[in-house]
């Protein structure tokens, strides 16, 4: 069971999430083996983990190795094998076959995939493997973002799921939800719908304008396009392509990657991880440049002309008057307000419509959007606007009204289960 885990092996130790996971487990007192194709890459992963922890001592609980020389021995000794390879199903299946060959029957195997099918990764593996296999999805950076999704396969033993959730909460301090095995799970499905919708809009309306209009005042710690740069354009593409190819839901068109991003990725523009090429933004000395999606070139970042309702929301958020700030959005007139409402209310509609499909409860959606994305929970926005008012706004925008919202409006009940401090940190000026 996961409660007894002492030794963890990380596959893909040199990747951002592999190194981050290594730091999280070692920091919690586990013995961690970091494996990569080559020793210098494993060393790079250990260095990254050590830097993330800002503590040399974390390395005392870690060792490194290579797949060719150390995989069989270390996996045979491991209680938990955490696969954090690139989002490539064939690659993952290859290494999971090797893991199946060497693991103990009671060892738990987890994939850190951000949205690939758990069932497809488990296909063809042994009975024991399938009973002990699940997804553990950390968010980037895992040493800072504590939201975590656990994704059981159809044959994962319930005791393994329960003990893993317990271990992640009690020993790693994670905020955990259990999701169904659907493309991108809950957090990335909901979050990247919004991020890609904003990227689509940026092709016509500009980068600086969209990040200003849908900025932190609408309930997020970081503006959307800056978030895509942080995540990486290649990771963004992998997630939205996966959902676009495998989900035919009401938001299908919003998962189509914009053509300018496809061109940028081919040219090596991946966001913050490629500072020379940049992403939506590019730093040049002390100056910040913004991308022109029409030309693919960067120019000086020009702040958009202030919009009255945006500035009003920011000033109200700064003094904690969140309901008044959302009322300012609800009552604002004009094309800017219409566009802002469409994106923000689209987030509420899409997030809460996933209840019953991939999330069990509205609280699960709230938890992962709050602690995985640092976004205001959808039900908190509903409470601030009022359930009946939210339904009217959704109807006016021709957006789906989630069943759980209709129920709350019928009962006259508040939806958010937490306190104001749980969402106040994401509604900023």
GROMACS .gro file of C-alpha atoms in nm:
model
  429
    1UNK     CA    1   0.000   0.000   0.000
    2UNK     CA    2   0.105   0.359  -0.060
    3UNK     CA    3   0.125   0.429   0.317
    4UNK     CA    4   0.436   0.209   0.335
    5UNK     CA    5   0.627   0.364   0.043
    6UNK     CA    6   0.990   0.440   0.123
    7UNK     CA    7   1.173   0.412  -0.210
    8UNK     CA    8   1.066   0.596  -0.524
    9UNK     CA    9   1.214   0.567  -0.874
   10UNK     CA   10   1.157   0.856  -1.117
   11UNK     CA   11   1.170   0.784  -1.493
   12UNK     CA   12   1.235   1.100  -1.694
   13UNK     CA   13   1.431   1.265  -1.416
   14UNK     CA   14   1.574   1.537  -1.642
   15UNK     CA   15   1.234   1.677  -1.742
   16UNK     CA   16   1.072   1.968  -1.562
   17UNK     CA   17   0.806   1.753  -1.398
   18UNK     CA   18   1.042   1.459  -1.330
   19UNK     CA   19   1.290   1.681  -1.147
   20UNK     CA   20   1.005   1.856  -0.966
   21UNK     CA   21   0.849   1.528  -0.856
   22UNK     CA   22   1.189   1.407  -0.735
   23UNK     CA   23   1.223   1.718  -0.520
   24UNK     CA   24   0.871   1.675  -0.380
   25UNK     CA   25   0.925   1.311  -0.281
   26UNK     CA   26   1.278   1.362  -0.145
   27UNK     CA   27   1.167   1.671   0.045
   28UNK     CA   28   0.899   1.460   0.214
   29UNK     CA   29   1.158   1.209   0.333
   30UNK     CA   30   1.140   0.938   0.064
   31UNK     CA   31   1.453   0.777  -0.082
   32UNK     CA   32   1.451   0.875  -0.451
   33UNK     CA   33   1.634   0.736  -0.754
   34UNK     CA   34   1.646   0.970  -1.054
   35UNK     CA   35   1.680   0.784  -1.386
   36UNK     CA   36   1.742   0.922  -1.735
   37UNK     CA   37   1.890   0.798  -2.064
   38UNK     CA   38   2.234   0.940  -1.980
   39UNK     CA   39   2.403   1.005  -1.650
   40UNK     CA   40   2.463   1.374  -1.714
   41UNK     CA   41   2.090   1.420  -1.779
   42UNK     CA   42   2.006   1.247  -1.452
   43UNK     CA   43   2.258   1.476  -1.280
   44UNK     CA   44   2.084   1.775  -1.439
   45UNK     CA   45   1.754   1.651  -1.293
   46UNK     CA   46   1.909   1.618  -0.949
   47UNK     CA   47   2.054   1.971  -0.975
   48UNK     CA   48   1.712   2.105  -1.076
   49UNK     CA   49   1.549   1.930  -0.781
   50UNK     CA   50   1.813   2.065  -0.545
   51UNK     CA   51   1.767   2.418  -0.679
   52UNK     CA   52   1.388   2.393  -0.646
   53UNK     CA   53   1.425   2.285  -0.284
   54UNK     CA   54   1.690   2.553  -0.217
   55UNK     CA   55   1.849   2.300   0.013
   56UNK     CA   56   2.157   2.090  -0.057
   57UNK     CA   57   2.037   1.838   0.202
   58UNK     CA   58   1.760   1.716  -0.028
   59UNK     CA   59   2.026   1.557  -0.249
   60UNK     CA   60   2.133   1.336   0.043
   61UNK     CA   61   1.811   1.140  -0.012
   62UNK     CA   62   1.859   1.109  -0.388
   63UNK     CA   63   2.075   0.904  -0.621
   64UNK     CA   64   2.101   0.899  -0.998
   65UNK     CA   65   2.131   0.635  -1.267
   66UNK     CA   66   2.064   0.547  -1.631
   67UNK     CA   67   1.805   0.326  -1.792
   68UNK     CA   68   2.069   0.097  -1.944
   69UNK     CA   69   2.266   0.040  -1.625
   70UNK     CA   70   2.028   0.088  -1.334
   71UNK     CA   71   1.664   0.047  -1.436
   72UNK     CA   72   1.624  -0.323  -1.358
   73UNK     CA   73   1.796  -0.313  -1.018
   74UNK     CA   74   1.637   0.005  -0.890
   75UNK     CA   75   1.285  -0.082  -1.003
   76UNK     CA   76   1.309  -0.423  -0.835
   77UNK     CA   77   1.380  -0.239  -0.507
   78UNK     CA   78   1.118   0.037  -0.551
   79UNK     CA   79   0.787   0.075  -0.368
   80UNK     CA   80   0.667   0.339  -0.616
   81UNK     CA   81   0.776   0.388  -0.977
   82UNK     CA   82   0.681   0.735  -1.105
   83UNK     CA   83   0.693   0.767  -1.484
   84UNK     CA   84   0.748   1.128  -1.595
   85UNK     CA   85   0.855   1.086  -1.956
   86UNK     CA   86   0.749   1.310  -2.245
   87UNK     CA   87   0.378   1.309  -2.340
   88UNK     CA   88   0.430   1.038  -2.601
   89UNK     CA   89   0.208   0.734  -2.559
   90UNK     CA   90   0.439   0.495  -2.747
   91UNK     CA   91   0.739   0.607  -2.541
   92UNK     CA   92   0.551   0.565  -2.216
   93UNK     CA   93   0.421   0.221  -2.313
   94UNK     CA   94   0.776   0.108  -2.398
   95UNK     CA   95   0.915   0.202  -2.058
   96UNK     CA   96   0.608   0.078  -1.868
   97UNK     CA   97   0.665  -0.263  -2.030
   98UNK     CA   98   1.019  -0.258  -1.886
   99UNK     CA   99   0.882  -0.156  -1.548
  100UNK     CA  100   0.631  -0.442  -1.557
  101UNK     CA  101   0.916  -0.684  -1.624
  102UNK     CA  102   1.124  -0.579  -1.322
  103UNK     CA  103   0.881  -0.448  -1.055
  104UNK     CA  104   0.774  -0.636  -0.741
  105UNK     CA  105   0.413  -0.753  -0.745
  106UNK     CA  106   0.320  -0.508  -0.468
  107UNK     CA  107   0.498  -0.204  -0.614
  108UNK     CA  108   0.273   0.083  -0.723
  109UNK     CA  109   0.330   0.230  -1.070
  110UNK     CA  110   0.216   0.583  -1.145
  111UNK     CA  111   0.226   0.795  -1.458
  112UNK     CA  112   0.265   1.169  -1.429
  113UNK     CA  113   0.089   1.224  -1.762
  114UNK     CA  114  -0.104   1.549  -1.790
  115UNK     CA  115  -0.388   1.390  -1.982
  116UNK     CA  116  -0.309   1.075  -2.182
  117UNK     CA  117  -0.528   0.767  -2.143
  118UNK     CA  118  -0.454   0.557  -1.835
  119UNK     CA  119  -0.631   0.262  -2.000
  120UNK     CA  120  -0.410   0.277  -2.309
  121UNK     CA  121  -0.094   0.293  -2.099
  122UNK     CA  122  -0.205  -0.011  -1.894
  123UNK     CA  123  -0.307  -0.212  -2.199
  124UNK     CA  124  -0.105  -0.532  -2.245
  125UNK     CA  125   0.054  -0.521  -1.902
  126UNK     CA  126   0.029  -0.796  -1.637
  127UNK     CA  127  -0.273  -0.838  -1.407
  128UNK     CA  128  -0.064  -0.726  -1.110
  129UNK     CA  129   0.058  -0.418  -1.295
  130UNK     CA  130  -0.294  -0.311  -1.394
  131UNK     CA  131  -0.417  -0.348  -1.034
  132UNK     CA  132  -0.134  -0.126  -0.907
  133UNK     CA  133  -0.128   0.132  -1.189
  134UNK     CA  134  -0.279   0.483  -1.176
  135UNK     CA  135  -0.210   0.842  -1.268
  136UNK     CA  136  -0.067   1.099  -1.026
  137UNK     CA  137  -0.087   1.435  -1.201
  138UNK     CA  138   0.118   1.710  -1.040
  139UNK     CA  139   0.093   2.065  -1.171
  140UNK     CA  140   0.392   2.279  -1.267
  141UNK     CA  141   0.592   2.365  -1.061
  142UNK     CA  142   0.506   2.073  -0.829
  143UNK     CA  143   0.707   2.210  -0.536
  144UNK     CA  144   0.482   2.520  -0.536
  145UNK     CA  145   0.147   2.410  -0.680
  146UNK     CA  146  -0.013   2.158  -0.445
  147UNK     CA  147  -0.320   2.062  -0.649
  148UNK     CA  148  -0.294   1.699  -0.758
  149UNK     CA  149  -0.516   1.464  -0.956
  150UNK     CA  150  -0.526   1.088  -0.898
  151UNK     CA  151  -0.663   0.892  -1.194
  152UNK     CA  152  -0.745   0.523  -1.142
  153UNK     CA  153  -0.760   0.281  -1.431
  154UNK     CA  154  -1.059   0.051  -1.470
  155UNK     CA  155  -0.871  -0.231  -1.294
  156UNK     CA  156  -0.684  -0.031  -1.028
  157UNK     CA  157  -0.758  -0.175  -0.683
  158UNK     CA  158  -0.965   0.064  -0.474
  159UNK     CA  159  -0.734   0.012  -0.175
  160UNK     CA  160  -0.440   0.133  -0.388
  161UNK     CA  161  -0.634   0.445  -0.488
  162UNK     CA  162  -0.739   0.523  -0.131
  163UNK     CA  163  -0.392   0.471   0.017
  164UNK     CA  164  -0.232   0.680  -0.260
  165UNK     CA  165  -0.472   0.969  -0.196
  166UNK     CA  166  -0.401   0.939   0.176
  167UNK     CA  167  -0.023   0.933   0.122
  168UNK     CA  168  -0.029   1.236  -0.110
  169UNK     CA  169  -0.233   1.434   0.139
  170UNK     CA  170  -0.065   1.338   0.463
  171UNK     CA  171   0.301   1.302   0.360
  172UNK     CA  172   0.325   1.541   0.064
  173UNK     CA  173   0.067   1.799   0.173
  174UNK     CA  174  -0.123   1.784  -0.157
  175UNK     CA  175  -0.480   1.893  -0.229
  176UNK     CA  176  -0.603   1.581  -0.405
  177UNK     CA  177  -0.904   1.498  -0.618
  178UNK     CA  178  -0.985   1.168  -0.788
  179UNK     CA  179  -1.086   1.205  -1.153
  180UNK     CA  180  -1.210   0.978  -1.425
  181UNK     CA  181  -0.982   0.863  -1.705
  182UNK     CA  182  -1.084   1.119  -1.968
  183UNK     CA  183  -0.855   1.331  -2.191
  184UNK     CA  184  -0.666   1.594  -1.986
  185UNK     CA  185  -0.863   1.488  -1.674
  186UNK     CA  186  -1.033   1.782  -1.493
  187UNK     CA  187  -0.778   2.058  -1.439
  188UNK     CA  188  -0.616   2.071  -1.780
  189UNK     CA  189  -0.945   2.005  -1.960
  190UNK     CA  190  -1.105   2.312  -1.800
  191UNK     CA  191  -0.796   2.531  -1.776
  192UNK     CA  192  -0.663   2.481  -2.128
  193UNK     CA  193  -1.006   2.540  -2.280
  194UNK     CA  194  -0.981   2.894  -2.143
  195UNK     CA  195  -0.612   2.937  -2.227
  196UNK     CA  196  -0.656   2.823  -2.587
  197UNK     CA  197  -0.971   3.031  -2.632
  198UNK     CA  198  -0.774   3.339  -2.525
  199UNK     CA  199  -0.489   3.240  -2.760
  200UNK     CA  200  -0.739   3.212  -3.047
  201UNK     CA  201  -0.877   3.557  -2.965
  202UNK     CA  202  -0.524   3.702  -2.949
  203UNK     CA  203  -0.474   3.632  -3.320
  204UNK     CA  204  -0.723   3.911  -3.401
  205UNK     CA  205  -0.729   4.125  -3.090
  206UNK     CA  206  -0.366   4.120  -2.982
  207UNK     CA  207  -0.164   3.970  -2.700
  208UNK     CA  208  -0.148   4.266  -2.462
  209UNK     CA  209  -0.521   4.341  -2.497
  210UNK     CA  210  -0.632   3.984  -2.419
  211UNK     CA  211  -0.403   3.948  -2.118
  212UNK     CA  212  -0.530   4.284  -1.991
  213UNK     CA  213  -0.899   4.200  -2.048
  214UNK     CA  214  -0.883   3.848  -1.893
  215UNK     CA  215  -0.619   3.938  -1.635
  216UNK     CA  216  -0.591   3.862  -1.263
  217UNK     CA  217  -0.896   4.078  -1.185
  218UNK     CA  218  -1.112   3.799  -1.337
  219UNK     CA  219  -0.980   3.541  -1.090
  220UNK     CA  220  -0.635   3.411  -1.182
  221UNK     CA  221  -0.289   3.459  -1.037
  222UNK     CA  222  -0.134   3.513  -1.381
  223UNK     CA  223  -0.276   3.642  -1.710
  224UNK     CA  224  -0.367   3.363  -1.957
  225UNK     CA  225  -0.108   3.412  -2.231
  226UNK     CA  226   0.173   3.461  -1.979
  227UNK     CA  227   0.057   3.130  -1.831
  228UNK     CA  228   0.092   2.958  -2.170
  229UNK     CA  229   0.448   3.091  -2.195
  230UNK     CA  230   0.524   2.952  -1.848
  231UNK     CA  231   0.376   2.611  -1.932
  232UNK     CA  232   0.545   2.593  -2.273
  233UNK     CA  233   0.383   2.606  -2.616
  234UNK     CA  234   0.475   2.243  -2.685
  235UNK     CA  235   0.303   2.124  -2.368
  236UNK     CA  236   0.004   2.347  -2.449
  237UNK     CA  237  -0.022   2.190  -2.794
  238UNK     CA  238  -0.001   1.834  -2.657
  239UNK     CA  239  -0.288   1.901  -2.417
  240UNK     CA  240  -0.526   2.083  -2.653
  241UNK     CA  241  -0.455   1.842  -2.941
  242UNK     CA  242  -0.536   1.547  -2.713
  243UNK     CA  243  -0.870   1.696  -2.611
  244UNK     CA  244  -0.952   1.818  -2.963
  245UNK     CA  245  -0.888   1.473  -3.109
  246UNK     CA  246  -1.067   1.275  -2.838
  247UNK     CA  247  -1.356   1.490  -2.708
  248UNK     CA  248  -1.662   1.604  -2.902
  249UNK     CA  249  -1.810   1.829  -2.637
  250UNK     CA  250  -1.972   2.174  -2.647
  251UNK     CA  251  -1.631   2.347  -2.648
  252UNK     CA  252  -1.468   2.141  -2.924
  253UNK     CA  253  -1.373   2.441  -3.140
  254UNK     CA  254  -1.193   2.610  -2.852
  255UNK     CA  255  -0.935   2.329  -2.840
  256UNK     CA  256  -0.813   2.389  -3.197
  257UNK     CA  257  -0.456   2.520  -3.176
  258UNK     CA  258  -0.425   2.863  -3.347
  259UNK     CA  259  -0.230   2.851  -3.674
  260UNK     CA  260   0.018   3.116  -3.554
  261UNK     CA  261   0.107   2.894  -3.256
  262UNK     CA  262   0.156   2.593  -3.485
  263UNK     CA  263   0.397   2.800  -3.698
  264UNK     CA  264   0.573   2.931  -3.390
  265UNK     CA  265   0.629   2.584  -3.249
  266UNK     CA  266   0.779   2.469  -3.581
  267UNK     CA  267   1.019   2.764  -3.557
  268UNK     CA  268   1.119   2.671  -3.200
  269UNK     CA  269   0.907   2.931  -3.017
  270UNK     CA  270   0.808   2.750  -2.697
  271UNK     CA  271   0.766   3.029  -2.442
  272UNK     CA  272   0.982   3.090  -2.137
  273UNK     CA  273   1.186   2.774  -2.198
  274UNK     CA  274   1.320   2.926  -2.523
  275UNK     CA  275   1.419   3.281  -2.422
  276UNK     CA  276   1.587   3.353  -2.757
  277UNK     CA  277   1.264   3.287  -2.951
  278UNK     CA  278   1.027   3.381  -2.668
  279UNK     CA  279   0.655   3.308  -2.682
  280UNK     CA  280   0.371   3.554  -2.644
  281UNK     CA  281   0.630   3.762  -2.465
  282UNK     CA  282   1.005   3.796  -2.503
  283UNK     CA  283   1.255   3.965  -2.273
  284UNK     CA  284   1.523   4.180  -2.433
  285UNK     CA  285   1.744   4.314  -2.157
  286UNK     CA  286   1.513   4.506  -1.927
  287UNK     CA  287   1.246   4.548  -2.197
  288UNK     CA  288   0.946   4.317  -2.250
  289UNK     CA  289   0.835   4.259  -2.608
  290UNK     CA  290   0.496   4.124  -2.719
  291UNK     CA  291   0.424   3.890  -3.010
  292UNK     CA  292   0.230   4.009  -3.312
  293UNK     CA  293   0.047   3.685  -3.406
  294UNK     CA  294  -0.012   3.811  -3.763
  295UNK     CA  295   0.359   3.853  -3.843
  296UNK     CA  296   0.525   3.621  -3.591
  297UNK     CA  297   0.758   3.900  -3.479
  298UNK     CA  298   0.795   4.073  -3.143
  299UNK     CA  299   0.766   4.445  -3.080
  300UNK     CA  300   0.766   4.674  -2.775
  301UNK     CA  301   0.488   4.586  -2.530
  302UNK     CA  302   0.231   4.864  -2.539
  303UNK     CA  303  -0.012   4.878  -2.250
  304UNK     CA  304  -0.374   4.878  -2.373
  305UNK     CA  305  -0.590   5.182  -2.321
  306UNK     CA  306  -0.754   5.142  -1.976
  307UNK     CA  307  -1.111   5.009  -1.984
  308UNK     CA  308  -1.345   5.155  -1.724
  309UNK     CA  309  -1.502   4.834  -1.592
  310UNK     CA  310  -1.164   4.654  -1.578
  311UNK     CA  311  -1.010   4.932  -1.372
  312UNK     CA  312  -1.317   4.934  -1.146
  313UNK     CA  313  -1.290   4.558  -1.088
  314UNK     CA  314  -0.921   4.590  -1.005
  315UNK     CA  315  -0.979   4.869  -0.753
  316UNK     CA  316  -1.264   4.676  -0.584
  317UNK     CA  317  -1.059   4.354  -0.569
  318UNK     CA  318  -0.776   4.543  -0.401
  319UNK     CA  319  -1.003   4.618  -0.104
  320UNK     CA  320  -1.168   4.277  -0.097
  321UNK     CA  321  -1.504   4.383  -0.246
  322UNK     CA  322  -1.519   4.081  -0.474
  323UNK     CA  323  -1.899   4.068  -0.514
  324UNK     CA  324  -1.902   4.434  -0.618
  325UNK     CA  325  -1.621   4.365  -0.863
  326UNK     CA  326  -1.818   4.082  -1.026
  327UNK     CA  327  -2.126   4.305  -1.030
  328UNK     CA  328  -1.921   4.559  -1.225
  329UNK     CA  329  -1.850   4.289  -1.483
  330UNK     CA  330  -2.216   4.185  -1.488
  331UNK     CA  331  -2.344   4.539  -1.545
  332UNK     CA  332  -2.075   4.672  -1.781
  333UNK     CA  333  -2.177   4.777  -2.133
  334UNK     CA  334  -1.992   4.747  -2.462
  335UNK     CA  335  -1.796   4.500  -2.672
  336UNK     CA  336  -1.506   4.469  -2.426
  337UNK     CA  337  -1.742   4.367  -2.146
  338UNK     CA  338  -1.928   4.125  -2.373
  339UNK     CA  339  -1.602   3.952  -2.464
  340UNK     CA  340  -1.481   3.937  -2.102
  341UNK     CA  341  -1.813   3.791  -1.985
  342UNK     CA  342  -1.804   3.530  -2.261
  343UNK     CA  343  -1.463   3.401  -2.149
  344UNK     CA  344  -1.524   3.421  -1.772
  345UNK     CA  345  -1.877   3.277  -1.783
  346UNK     CA  346  -1.755   3.021  -2.036
  347UNK     CA  347  -1.511   2.901  -1.771
  348UNK     CA  348  -1.792   2.864  -1.517
  349UNK     CA  349  -2.016   2.683  -1.765
  350UNK     CA  350  -1.750   2.448  -1.897
  351UNK     CA  351  -1.599   2.369  -1.557
  352UNK     CA  352  -1.924   2.287  -1.380
  353UNK     CA  353  -2.055   2.095  -1.683
  354UNK     CA  354  -1.775   1.846  -1.630
  355UNK     CA  355  -1.937   1.733  -1.303
  356UNK     CA  356  -2.061   1.380  -1.355
  357UNK     CA  357  -1.852   1.334  -1.670
  358UNK     CA  358  -1.497   1.351  -1.533
  359UNK     CA  359  -1.528   1.519  -1.191
  360UNK     CA  360  -1.746   1.371  -0.920
  361UNK     CA  361  -1.856   1.695  -0.753
  362UNK     CA  362  -1.844   2.074  -0.805
  363UNK     CA  363  -1.606   2.084  -0.508
  364UNK     CA  364  -1.358   1.867  -0.702
  365UNK     CA  365  -1.359   2.117  -0.990
  366UNK     CA  366  -1.314   2.401  -0.741
  367UNK     CA  367  -1.025   2.227  -0.565
  368UNK     CA  368  -0.821   2.157  -0.875
  369UNK     CA  369  -0.882   2.496  -1.037
  370UNK     CA  370  -0.796   2.673  -0.714
  371UNK     CA  371  -0.492   2.469  -0.609
  372UNK     CA  372  -0.379   2.341  -0.951
  373UNK     CA  373  -0.419   2.661  -1.156
  374UNK     CA  374  -0.448   2.931  -0.888
  375UNK     CA  375  -0.777   3.039  -1.048
  376UNK     CA  376  -1.094   3.144  -0.867
  377UNK     CA  377  -1.314   2.835  -0.819
  378UNK     CA  378  -1.615   2.833  -1.056
  379UNK     CA  379  -1.866   2.802  -0.772
  380UNK     CA  380  -1.711   3.101  -0.593
  381UNK     CA  381  -1.775   3.312  -0.905
  382UNK     CA  382  -2.134   3.181  -0.910
  383UNK     CA  383  -2.185   3.284  -0.547
  384UNK     CA  384  -2.037   3.628  -0.611
  385UNK     CA  385  -2.265   3.684  -0.910
  386UNK     CA  386  -2.565   3.502  -0.763
  387UNK     CA  387  -2.689   3.169  -0.898
  388UNK     CA  388  -2.996   3.306  -1.073
  389UNK     CA  389  -2.802   3.597  -1.220
  390UNK     CA  390  -2.535   3.354  -1.342
  391UNK     CA  391  -2.797   3.142  -1.515
  392UNK     CA  392  -2.938   3.450  -1.689
  393UNK     CA  393  -2.592   3.555  -1.804
  394UNK     CA  394  -2.518   3.206  -1.936
  395UNK     CA  395  -2.851   3.200  -2.118
  396UNK     CA  396  -2.788   3.544  -2.271
  397UNK     CA  397  -2.448   3.422  -2.392
  398UNK     CA  398  -2.601   3.094  -2.521
  399UNK     CA  399  -2.370   2.893  -2.294
  400UNK     CA  400  -2.468   2.565  -2.130
  401UNK     CA  401  -2.626   2.592  -1.785
  402UNK     CA  402  -2.476   2.313  -1.571
  403UNK     CA  403  -2.721   2.089  -1.386
  404UNK     CA  404  -2.552   2.151  -1.051
  405UNK     CA  405  -2.600   2.527  -1.099
  406UNK     CA  406  -2.968   2.485  -1.181
  407UNK     CA  407  -3.005   2.278  -0.865
  408UNK     CA  408  -2.834   2.542  -0.651
  409UNK     CA  409  -3.054   2.816  -0.794
  410UNK     CA  410  -3.362   2.603  -0.729
  411UNK     CA  411  -3.258   2.536  -0.369
  412UNK     CA  412  -3.145   2.892  -0.306
  413UNK     CA  413  -2.815   2.745  -0.184
  414UNK     CA  414  -2.462   2.879  -0.199
  415UNK     CA  415  -2.230   2.654  -0.400
  416UNK     CA  416  -1.878   2.729  -0.274
  417UNK     CA  417  -1.775   2.521   0.026
  418UNK     CA  418  -1.464   2.714   0.130
  419UNK     CA  419  -1.392   3.053   0.278
  420UNK     CA  420  -1.323   3.391   0.122
  421UNK     CA  421  -0.948   3.353   0.172
  422UNK     CA  422  -0.960   3.043  -0.046
  423UNK     CA  423  -1.049   3.251  -0.352
  424UNK     CA  424  -0.956   3.604  -0.248
  425UNK     CA  425  -0.593   3.526  -0.331
  426UNK     CA  426  -0.689   3.477  -0.696
  427UNK     CA  427  -0.904   3.790  -0.738
  428UNK     CA  428  -0.645   4.066  -0.741
  429UNK     CA  429  -0.610   4.415  -0.874
   0.00000   0.00000   0.00000
